[in-house]
XYZ file of C-alpha atoms in Angstrom:
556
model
C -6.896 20.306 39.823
C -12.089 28.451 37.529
C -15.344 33.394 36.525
C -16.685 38.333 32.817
C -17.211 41.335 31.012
C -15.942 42.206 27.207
C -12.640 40.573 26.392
C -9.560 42.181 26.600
C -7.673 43.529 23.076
C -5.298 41.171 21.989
C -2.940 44.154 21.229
C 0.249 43.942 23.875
C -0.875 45.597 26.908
C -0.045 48.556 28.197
C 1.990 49.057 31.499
C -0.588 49.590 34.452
C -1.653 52.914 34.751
C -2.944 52.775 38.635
C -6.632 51.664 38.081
C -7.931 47.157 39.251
C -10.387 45.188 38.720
C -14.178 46.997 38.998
C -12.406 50.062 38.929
C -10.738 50.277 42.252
C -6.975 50.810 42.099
C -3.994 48.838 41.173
C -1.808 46.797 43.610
C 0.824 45.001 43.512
C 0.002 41.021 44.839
C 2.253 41.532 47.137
C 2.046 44.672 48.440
C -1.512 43.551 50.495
C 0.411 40.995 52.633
C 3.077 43.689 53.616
C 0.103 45.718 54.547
C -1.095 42.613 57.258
C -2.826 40.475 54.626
C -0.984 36.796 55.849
C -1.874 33.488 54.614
C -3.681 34.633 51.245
C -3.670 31.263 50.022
C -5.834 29.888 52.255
C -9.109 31.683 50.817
C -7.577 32.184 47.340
C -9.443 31.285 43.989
C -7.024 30.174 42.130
C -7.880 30.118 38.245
C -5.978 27.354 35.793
C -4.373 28.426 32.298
C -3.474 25.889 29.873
C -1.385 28.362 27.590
C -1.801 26.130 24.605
C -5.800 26.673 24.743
C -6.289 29.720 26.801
C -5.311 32.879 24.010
C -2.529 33.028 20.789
C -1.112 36.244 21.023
C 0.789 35.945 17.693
C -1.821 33.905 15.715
C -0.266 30.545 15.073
C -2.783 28.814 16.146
C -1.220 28.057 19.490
C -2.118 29.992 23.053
C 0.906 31.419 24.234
C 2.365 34.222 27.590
C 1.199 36.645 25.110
C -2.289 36.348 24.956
C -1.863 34.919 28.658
C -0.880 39.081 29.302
C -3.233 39.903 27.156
C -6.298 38.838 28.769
C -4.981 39.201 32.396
C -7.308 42.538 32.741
C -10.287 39.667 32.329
C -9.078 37.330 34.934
C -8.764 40.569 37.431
C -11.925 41.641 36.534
C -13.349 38.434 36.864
C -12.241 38.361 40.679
C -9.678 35.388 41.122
C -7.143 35.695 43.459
C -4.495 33.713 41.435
C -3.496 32.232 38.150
C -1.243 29.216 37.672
C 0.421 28.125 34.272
C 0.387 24.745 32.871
C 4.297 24.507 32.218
C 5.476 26.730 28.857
C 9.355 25.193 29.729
C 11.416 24.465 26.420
C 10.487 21.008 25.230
C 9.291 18.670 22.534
C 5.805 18.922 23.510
C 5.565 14.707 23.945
C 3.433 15.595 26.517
C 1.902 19.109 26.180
C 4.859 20.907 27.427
C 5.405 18.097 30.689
C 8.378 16.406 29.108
C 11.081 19.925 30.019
C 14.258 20.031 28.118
C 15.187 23.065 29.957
C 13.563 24.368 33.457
C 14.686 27.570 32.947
C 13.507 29.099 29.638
C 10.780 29.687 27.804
C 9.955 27.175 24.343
C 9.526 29.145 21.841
C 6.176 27.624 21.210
C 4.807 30.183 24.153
C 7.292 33.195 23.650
C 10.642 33.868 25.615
C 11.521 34.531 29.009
C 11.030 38.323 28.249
C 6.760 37.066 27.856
C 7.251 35.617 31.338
C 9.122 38.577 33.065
C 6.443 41.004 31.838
C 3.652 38.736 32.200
C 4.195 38.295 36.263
C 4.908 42.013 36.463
C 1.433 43.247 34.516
C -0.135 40.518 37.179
C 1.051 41.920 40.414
C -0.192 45.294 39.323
C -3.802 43.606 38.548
C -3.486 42.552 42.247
C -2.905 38.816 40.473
C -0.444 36.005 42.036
C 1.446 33.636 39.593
C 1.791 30.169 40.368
C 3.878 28.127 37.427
C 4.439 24.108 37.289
C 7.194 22.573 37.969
C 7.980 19.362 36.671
C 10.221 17.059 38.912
C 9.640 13.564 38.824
C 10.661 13.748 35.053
C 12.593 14.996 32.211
C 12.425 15.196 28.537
C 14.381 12.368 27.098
C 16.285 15.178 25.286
C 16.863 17.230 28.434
C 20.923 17.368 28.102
C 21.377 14.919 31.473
C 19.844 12.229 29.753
C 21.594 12.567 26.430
C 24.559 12.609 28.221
C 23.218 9.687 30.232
C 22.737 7.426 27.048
C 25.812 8.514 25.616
C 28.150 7.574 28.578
C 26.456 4.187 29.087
C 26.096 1.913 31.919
C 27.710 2.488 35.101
C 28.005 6.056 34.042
C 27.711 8.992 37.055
C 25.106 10.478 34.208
C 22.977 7.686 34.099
C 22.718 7.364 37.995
C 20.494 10.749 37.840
C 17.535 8.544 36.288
C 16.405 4.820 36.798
C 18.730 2.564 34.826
C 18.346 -1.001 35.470
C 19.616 -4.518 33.485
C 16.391 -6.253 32.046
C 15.387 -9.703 33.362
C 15.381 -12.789 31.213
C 18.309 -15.016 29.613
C 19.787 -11.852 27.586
C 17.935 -9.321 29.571
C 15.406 -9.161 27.292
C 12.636 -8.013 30.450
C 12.047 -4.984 31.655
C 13.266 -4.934 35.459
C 10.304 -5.125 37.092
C 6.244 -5.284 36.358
C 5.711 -1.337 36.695
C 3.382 -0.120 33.984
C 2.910 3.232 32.683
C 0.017 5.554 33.523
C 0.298 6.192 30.191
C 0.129 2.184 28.867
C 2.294 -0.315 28.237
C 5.325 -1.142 30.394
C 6.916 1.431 32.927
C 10.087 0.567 31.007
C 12.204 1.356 27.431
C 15.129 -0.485 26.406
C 18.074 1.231 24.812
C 20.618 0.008 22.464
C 23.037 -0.990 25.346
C 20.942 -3.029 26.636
C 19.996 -1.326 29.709
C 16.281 -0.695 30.645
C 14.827 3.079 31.903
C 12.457 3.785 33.979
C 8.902 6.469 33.025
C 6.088 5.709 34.844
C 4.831 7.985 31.944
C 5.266 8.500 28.415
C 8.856 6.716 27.274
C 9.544 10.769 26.281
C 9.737 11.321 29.508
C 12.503 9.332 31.804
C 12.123 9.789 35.369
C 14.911 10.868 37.770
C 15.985 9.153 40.421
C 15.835 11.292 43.685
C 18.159 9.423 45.867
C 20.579 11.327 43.386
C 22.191 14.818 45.303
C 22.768 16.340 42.322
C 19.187 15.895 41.468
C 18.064 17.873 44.449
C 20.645 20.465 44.242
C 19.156 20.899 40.639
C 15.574 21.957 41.239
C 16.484 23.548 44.399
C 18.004 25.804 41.853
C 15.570 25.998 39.430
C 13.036 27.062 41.980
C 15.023 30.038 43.087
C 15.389 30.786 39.237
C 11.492 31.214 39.191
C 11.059 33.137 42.622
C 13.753 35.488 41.788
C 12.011 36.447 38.543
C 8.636 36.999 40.576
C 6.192 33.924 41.090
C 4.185 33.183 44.188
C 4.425 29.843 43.965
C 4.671 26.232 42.639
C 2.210 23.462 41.146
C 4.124 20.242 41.621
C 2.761 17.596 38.720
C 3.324 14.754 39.937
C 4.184 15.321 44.014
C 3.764 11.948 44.594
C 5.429 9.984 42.336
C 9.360 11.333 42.716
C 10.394 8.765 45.449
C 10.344 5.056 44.356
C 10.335 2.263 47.148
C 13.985 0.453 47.658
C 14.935 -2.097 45.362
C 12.331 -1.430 42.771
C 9.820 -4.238 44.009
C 7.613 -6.030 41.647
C 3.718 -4.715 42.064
C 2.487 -8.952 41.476
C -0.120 -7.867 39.079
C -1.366 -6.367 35.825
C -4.082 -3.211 36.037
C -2.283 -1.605 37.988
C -3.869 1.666 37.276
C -6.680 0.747 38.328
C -5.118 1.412 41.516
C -3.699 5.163 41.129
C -5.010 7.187 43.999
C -6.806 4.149 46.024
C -3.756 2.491 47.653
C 0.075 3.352 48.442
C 2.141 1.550 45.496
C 5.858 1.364 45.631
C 6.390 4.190 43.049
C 3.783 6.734 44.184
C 3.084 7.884 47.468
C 6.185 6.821 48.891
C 7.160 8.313 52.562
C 10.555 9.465 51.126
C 8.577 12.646 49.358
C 8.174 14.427 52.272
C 11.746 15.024 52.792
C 11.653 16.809 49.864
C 9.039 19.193 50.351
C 10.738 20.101 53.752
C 13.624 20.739 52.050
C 11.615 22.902 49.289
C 9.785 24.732 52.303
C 13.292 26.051 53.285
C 13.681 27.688 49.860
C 10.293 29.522 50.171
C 10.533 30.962 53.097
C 13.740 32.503 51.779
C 11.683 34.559 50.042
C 9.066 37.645 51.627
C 5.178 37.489 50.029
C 4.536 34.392 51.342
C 5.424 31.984 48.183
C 3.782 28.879 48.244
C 3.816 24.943 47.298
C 0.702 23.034 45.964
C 0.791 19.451 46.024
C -0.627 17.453 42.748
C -0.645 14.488 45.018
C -3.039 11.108 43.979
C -3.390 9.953 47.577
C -5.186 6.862 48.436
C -6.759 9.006 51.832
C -7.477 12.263 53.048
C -5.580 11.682 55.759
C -2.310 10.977 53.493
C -3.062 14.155 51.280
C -2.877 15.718 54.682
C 0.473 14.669 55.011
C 1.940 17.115 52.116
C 0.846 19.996 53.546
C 2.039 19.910 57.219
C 3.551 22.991 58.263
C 7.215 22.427 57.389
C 6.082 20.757 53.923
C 3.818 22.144 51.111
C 0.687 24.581 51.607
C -1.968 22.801 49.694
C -2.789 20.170 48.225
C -5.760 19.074 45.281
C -8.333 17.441 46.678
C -9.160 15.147 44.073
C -11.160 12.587 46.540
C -13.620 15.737 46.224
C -13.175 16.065 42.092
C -14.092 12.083 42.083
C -17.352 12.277 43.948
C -20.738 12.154 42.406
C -23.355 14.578 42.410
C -25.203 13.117 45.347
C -26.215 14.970 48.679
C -24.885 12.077 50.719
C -21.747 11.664 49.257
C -20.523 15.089 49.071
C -21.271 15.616 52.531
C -18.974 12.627 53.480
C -16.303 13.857 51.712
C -16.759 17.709 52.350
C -16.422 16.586 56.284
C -13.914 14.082 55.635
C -11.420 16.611 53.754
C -11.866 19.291 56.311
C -11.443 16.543 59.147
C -8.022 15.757 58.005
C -6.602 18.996 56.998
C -7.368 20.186 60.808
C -4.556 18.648 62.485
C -1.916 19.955 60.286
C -3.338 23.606 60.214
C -3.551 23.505 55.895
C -6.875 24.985 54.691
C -8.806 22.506 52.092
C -8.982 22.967 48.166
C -11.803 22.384 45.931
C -11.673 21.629 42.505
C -14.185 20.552 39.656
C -12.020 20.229 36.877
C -8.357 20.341 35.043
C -6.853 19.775 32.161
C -6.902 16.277 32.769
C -9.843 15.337 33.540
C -13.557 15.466 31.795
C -15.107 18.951 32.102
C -17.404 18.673 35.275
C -20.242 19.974 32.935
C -19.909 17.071 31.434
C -18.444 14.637 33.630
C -21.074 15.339 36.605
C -24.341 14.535 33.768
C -27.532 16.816 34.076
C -25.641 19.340 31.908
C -25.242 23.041 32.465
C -27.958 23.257 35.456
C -25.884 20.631 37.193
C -22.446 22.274 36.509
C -23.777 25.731 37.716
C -25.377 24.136 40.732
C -22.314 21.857 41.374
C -19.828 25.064 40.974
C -21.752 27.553 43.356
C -21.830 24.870 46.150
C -17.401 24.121 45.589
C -17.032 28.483 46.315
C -19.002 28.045 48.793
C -16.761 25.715 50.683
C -14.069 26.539 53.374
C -10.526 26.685 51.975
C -8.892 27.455 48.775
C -10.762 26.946 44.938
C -9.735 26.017 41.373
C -11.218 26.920 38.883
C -9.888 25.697 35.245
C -10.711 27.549 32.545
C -13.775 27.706 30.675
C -15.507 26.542 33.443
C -16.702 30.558 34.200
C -17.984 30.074 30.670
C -19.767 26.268 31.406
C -18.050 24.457 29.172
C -18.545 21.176 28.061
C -15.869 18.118 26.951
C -15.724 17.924 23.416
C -16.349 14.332 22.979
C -16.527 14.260 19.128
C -12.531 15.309 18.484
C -11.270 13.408 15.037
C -8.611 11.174 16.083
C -6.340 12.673 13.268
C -5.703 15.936 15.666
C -5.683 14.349 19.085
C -2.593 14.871 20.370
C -2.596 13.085 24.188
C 0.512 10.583 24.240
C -1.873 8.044 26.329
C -4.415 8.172 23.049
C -1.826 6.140 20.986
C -0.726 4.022 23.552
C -2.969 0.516 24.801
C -4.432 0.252 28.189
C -3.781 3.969 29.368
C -5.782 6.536 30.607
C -8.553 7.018 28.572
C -6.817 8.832 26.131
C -9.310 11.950 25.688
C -7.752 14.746 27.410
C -7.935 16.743 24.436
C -11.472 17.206 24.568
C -10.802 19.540 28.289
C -8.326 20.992 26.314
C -10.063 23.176 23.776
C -9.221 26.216 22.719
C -11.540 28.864 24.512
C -13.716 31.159 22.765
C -13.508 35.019 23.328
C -16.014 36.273 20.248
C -18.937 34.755 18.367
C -17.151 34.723 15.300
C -14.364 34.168 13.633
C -12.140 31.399 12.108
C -11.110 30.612 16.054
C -13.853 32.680 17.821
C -11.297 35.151 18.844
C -8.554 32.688 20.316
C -6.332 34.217 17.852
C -6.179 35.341 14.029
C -4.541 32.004 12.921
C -7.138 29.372 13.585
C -7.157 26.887 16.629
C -4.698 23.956 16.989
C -7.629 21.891 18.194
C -11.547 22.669 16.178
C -13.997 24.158 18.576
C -17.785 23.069 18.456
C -20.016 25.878 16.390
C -21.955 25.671 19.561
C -19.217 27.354 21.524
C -19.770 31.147 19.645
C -23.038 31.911 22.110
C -20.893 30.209 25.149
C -17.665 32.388 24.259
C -16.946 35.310 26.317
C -18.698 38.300 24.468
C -21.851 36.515 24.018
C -21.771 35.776 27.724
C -20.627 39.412 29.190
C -23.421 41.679 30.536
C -26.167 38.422 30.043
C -27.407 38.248 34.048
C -28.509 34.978 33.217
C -25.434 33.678 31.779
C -22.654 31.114 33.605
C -20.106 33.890 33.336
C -22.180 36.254 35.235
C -22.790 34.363 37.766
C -19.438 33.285 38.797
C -18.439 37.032 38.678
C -21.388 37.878 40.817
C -20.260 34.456 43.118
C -16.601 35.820 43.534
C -17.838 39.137 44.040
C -19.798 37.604 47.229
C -17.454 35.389 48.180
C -14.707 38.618 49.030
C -17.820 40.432 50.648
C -19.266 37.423 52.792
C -17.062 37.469 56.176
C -18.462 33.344 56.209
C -17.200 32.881 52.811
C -13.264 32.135 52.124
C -10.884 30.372 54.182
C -12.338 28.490 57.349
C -11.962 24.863 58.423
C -15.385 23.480 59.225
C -19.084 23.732 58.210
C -22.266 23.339 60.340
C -24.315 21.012 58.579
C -27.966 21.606 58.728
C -30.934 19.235 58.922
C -32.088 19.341 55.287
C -34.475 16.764 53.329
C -33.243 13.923 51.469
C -31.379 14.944 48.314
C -30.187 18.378 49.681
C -27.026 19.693 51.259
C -27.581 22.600 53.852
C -24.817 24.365 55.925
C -23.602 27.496 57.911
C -21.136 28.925 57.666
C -21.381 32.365 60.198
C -24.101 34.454 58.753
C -23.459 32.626 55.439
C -26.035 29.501 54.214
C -25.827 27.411 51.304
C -28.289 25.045 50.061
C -28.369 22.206 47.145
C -30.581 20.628 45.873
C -28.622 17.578 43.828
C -32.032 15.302 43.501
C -33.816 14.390 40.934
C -37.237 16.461 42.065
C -37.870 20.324 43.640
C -37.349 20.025 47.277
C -39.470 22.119 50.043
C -37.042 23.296 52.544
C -37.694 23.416 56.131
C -37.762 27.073 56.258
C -35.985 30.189 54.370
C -32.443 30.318 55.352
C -32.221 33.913 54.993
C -32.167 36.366 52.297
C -31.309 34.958 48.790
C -27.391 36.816 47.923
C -27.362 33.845 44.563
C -28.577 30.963 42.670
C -27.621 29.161 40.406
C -30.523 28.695 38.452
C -34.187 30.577 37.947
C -34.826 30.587 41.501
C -36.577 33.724 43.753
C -35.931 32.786 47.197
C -39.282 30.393 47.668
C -39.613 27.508 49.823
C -39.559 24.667 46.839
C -35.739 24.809 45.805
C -35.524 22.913 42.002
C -33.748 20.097 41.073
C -29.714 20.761 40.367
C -29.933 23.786 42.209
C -27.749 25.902 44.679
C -28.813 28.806 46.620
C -26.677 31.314 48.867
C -28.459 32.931 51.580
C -27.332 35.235 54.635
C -28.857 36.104 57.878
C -27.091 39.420 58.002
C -26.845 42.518 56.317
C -26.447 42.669 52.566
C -23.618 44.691 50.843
């Protein structure tokens, strides 16, 4: 829990020389909230690297901060407000880079901390924020605590910074309790001691145990590390998952996945989180530009999301209840007025997202192909609050679905009764040209095959095409900063609308979509057509899978 001209050179950029996106000039992120610009993240589009997959700036085969800097002149011009980075932390890459060894450098898989540095310093003067993952309700099983952990044994001060517990059964021979990984399998790995460790997980990845001060101290730390070298903020993988209910309690019964994000279980969405984040709250208001916290939190309501990002605790949070909704007029409505409902009381403005790296592409995912995924992306802009957009999604994307299972590479793939295993097929390389041996990801191939298909989706067969996806979310992000109804806001007024279509206002601003299975007449014209997402003029029958923006004022 993402918009398009002629890609960037992947030469090594050169240092700002005073001119932004469309032309107008340079400025530093920061520099338009010390002019009066407050609270940017509540109308910020936020756009989602995965540096593996995004651009290889030395041609391994492998995206790295390299071609991250590279390409940042096509994320500026493409009109996002932000970019946040999967993590690129040192580590054995269990997990795609979320099992750290080391929270404060750079694996040399993506670069060094040099590529970082220079990378958040070319964004500010694009006008770009950073926002980088962080990684706290786990380690690396070779992160140098838990080494030292197994090596000092039981009882051990080491091993009281992660869950250690004696198995059940005659010779301990159990794990502890019934927990079972997100990942498959038990929640639980025995090691030669005997003792059993907890990783709700991959067993690569150990969790810590909070209760622990030195554990706190730690990030509290590595956070500072981060804002002192220049982000704007944090992505927190797993926000809900770092506080485990006392005494470890047995859940009672198997599938427990099944249950991630619809109920409060005793090791995710525990009360004891919040603490935290008003602890972490402290640290970024230590720092000017307004540096923020966004919540990765599977919540089993709105209302709990809510609780994340009260004032003294994070600033936003996903909103995956919207992510998980089908592309029905009815349904989105309830959630659209459900999400803003509970993020009024605590003042936090509402995200919107489509897609990630973990989940199918929404192109995909959503059925009725690209129509659908244009139509469905148009209406999530439109939307009060904050949006993510992951990338490829400016370039509609689909999953890749046909992978070989000799280069997947998801930990949950190889493991029984998991998630679904497939997250490869989000994760993709992108394509940049139509041709080449990695259609211009980089001059050494792609560490996962794309589709042949992808050369006329790819950025240079898209740039300039008025018809194409990647014009049109440049054109949509272009409205979206000119529209005084469009951007942060907490409410919509819903509009009588027939059957199958979504109508609101939002000021002068209208939006309409149609997400039925037939053309629609509407009532009336809502105004003057400013977009849509498909071959549509403005006339009273909107099409089937179709969004429309409309104003009653004057046109820029």
């Amino acid at each position: 829990m993402t918009q398009h001209l002629d890609p960037a050179p992947m030469a090594a950029p050169t240092p700002v020389t005073g001119r932004g996106p469309e032309g107008a000039p340079a400025q530093d992120a920061r520099a338009a909230t010390e002019k009066g610009r407050t609270d940017w993240w509540r109308e910020a589009v936020i756009y989602q690297i995965y540096p593996r997959s995004f651009a290889d700036g030395d041609g391994d085969g492998m995206g790295d901060l390299a071609g991250v800097r590279a390409r940042l002149p096509y994320l500026a011009r493409l009109g996002v407000d932000a970019v946040w980075l999967s993590p690129f932390y040192a580590s054995p890459q269990a997990d795609g880079g979320y099992d750290v060894t080391d929270y404060r450098s750079v694996d040399p898989l993506f670069g060094e901390l040099s590529d970082a540095a220079a990378l958040i310093e070319d964004a500010h003067g694009l006008g770009l924020r950073v926002i980088v993952d962080i990684v706290p309700n786990h380690s690396s099983d070779r992160h140098e605590w838990f080494r030292r952990a197994l090596r000092e044994g039981p009882g051990s001060p080491a091993r009281a910074r992660y869950h250690f517990r004696p198995g059940k059964g005659e010779n301990g021979e159990l794990p502890p309790n019934d927990w079972e990984s997100v990942f498959g399998g038990s929640a639980w790995t025995r090691v030669g001691d005997g003792e059993w460790y907890l990783h709700l997980f991959a067993p690569e990845q150990p969790d810590f145990n909070w209760e622990h001060p030195a554990v706190r101290d730690e990030f509290r730390t590595v956070l500072r590390f981060w804002l002192d070298l220049g982000v704007d903020g944090f992505r927190v993988d797993v926000a809900h998952g770092m506080v485990k209910a006392p005494g470890l309690p047995d859940m009672g019964s198997p599938g427990q996945l099944r249950l991630l994000g619809s109920e409060q279980l005793p090791f995710f969405d525990q009360d004891g989180v919040h603490e935290i984040y008003r602890d972490w709250r402290k640290v970024f208001e230590e720092y000017p530009g307004e540096r923020i916290g966004v919540a990765e939190a599977w919540a089993p309501s709105s209302e709990r999301t809510a609780l994340y990002v009260r004032p003294d605790e994070l600033h936003q949070a996903f909103n995956f209840h919207y992510l998980q909704t089908d592309w029905d007029a009815g349904a989105l409505r309830a959630v659209i007025t459900e999400s803003l409902e509970a993020m009024r009381p605590v003042g936090a403005p509402a995200t919107w997202v489509l897609s990630n790296h973990d989940v199918v592409r929404h192109r995909t995912r959503l059925g009725g192909g690209l129509p659908r995924a244009r139509a469905a992306s148009l209406l999530m802009l439109a939307l009060p609050g904050s949006a993510y957009v992951y990338q490829g999604e400016e370039l509609g994307l689909p999953e890749v679905t046909d992978l070989p299972d000799e280069v997947r590479q998801d930990p949950s793939f190889f493991r029984e009764s998991g998630q679904d295993g497939l997250r490869d097929g989000c994760r993709v390389p992108l394509p940049w040209e139509r041709r080449g041996s990695s259609y211009g990801f980089g001059t050494g191939g792609s560490w996962l095959p794309q589709p042949e298909e992808w050369s006329e989706l790819s950025v240079a067969a898209q740039s300039g095409d008025e018809g194409s996806t990647l014009e049109m979310y440049r054109a949509a992000l272009r409205i979206r900063r000119e529209q005084p109804g469009l951007g942060a806001g907490e409410s919509v007024e819903w509009l009588p609308a027939p059957d199958g279509v979504l109508a609101f206002r939002r000021g002068s601003f209208v939006c309409t979509a149609n997400t039925g299975d037939k053309p629609v007449e509407l009532p009336a014209r809502p105004g003057k057509l400013l977009l849509a997402s498909g071959p549509y003029e403005g006339g009273e029958v909107l099409p089937t899978d179709t969004t429309a923006w409309w104003t009653t004022g004057p046109v820029a």
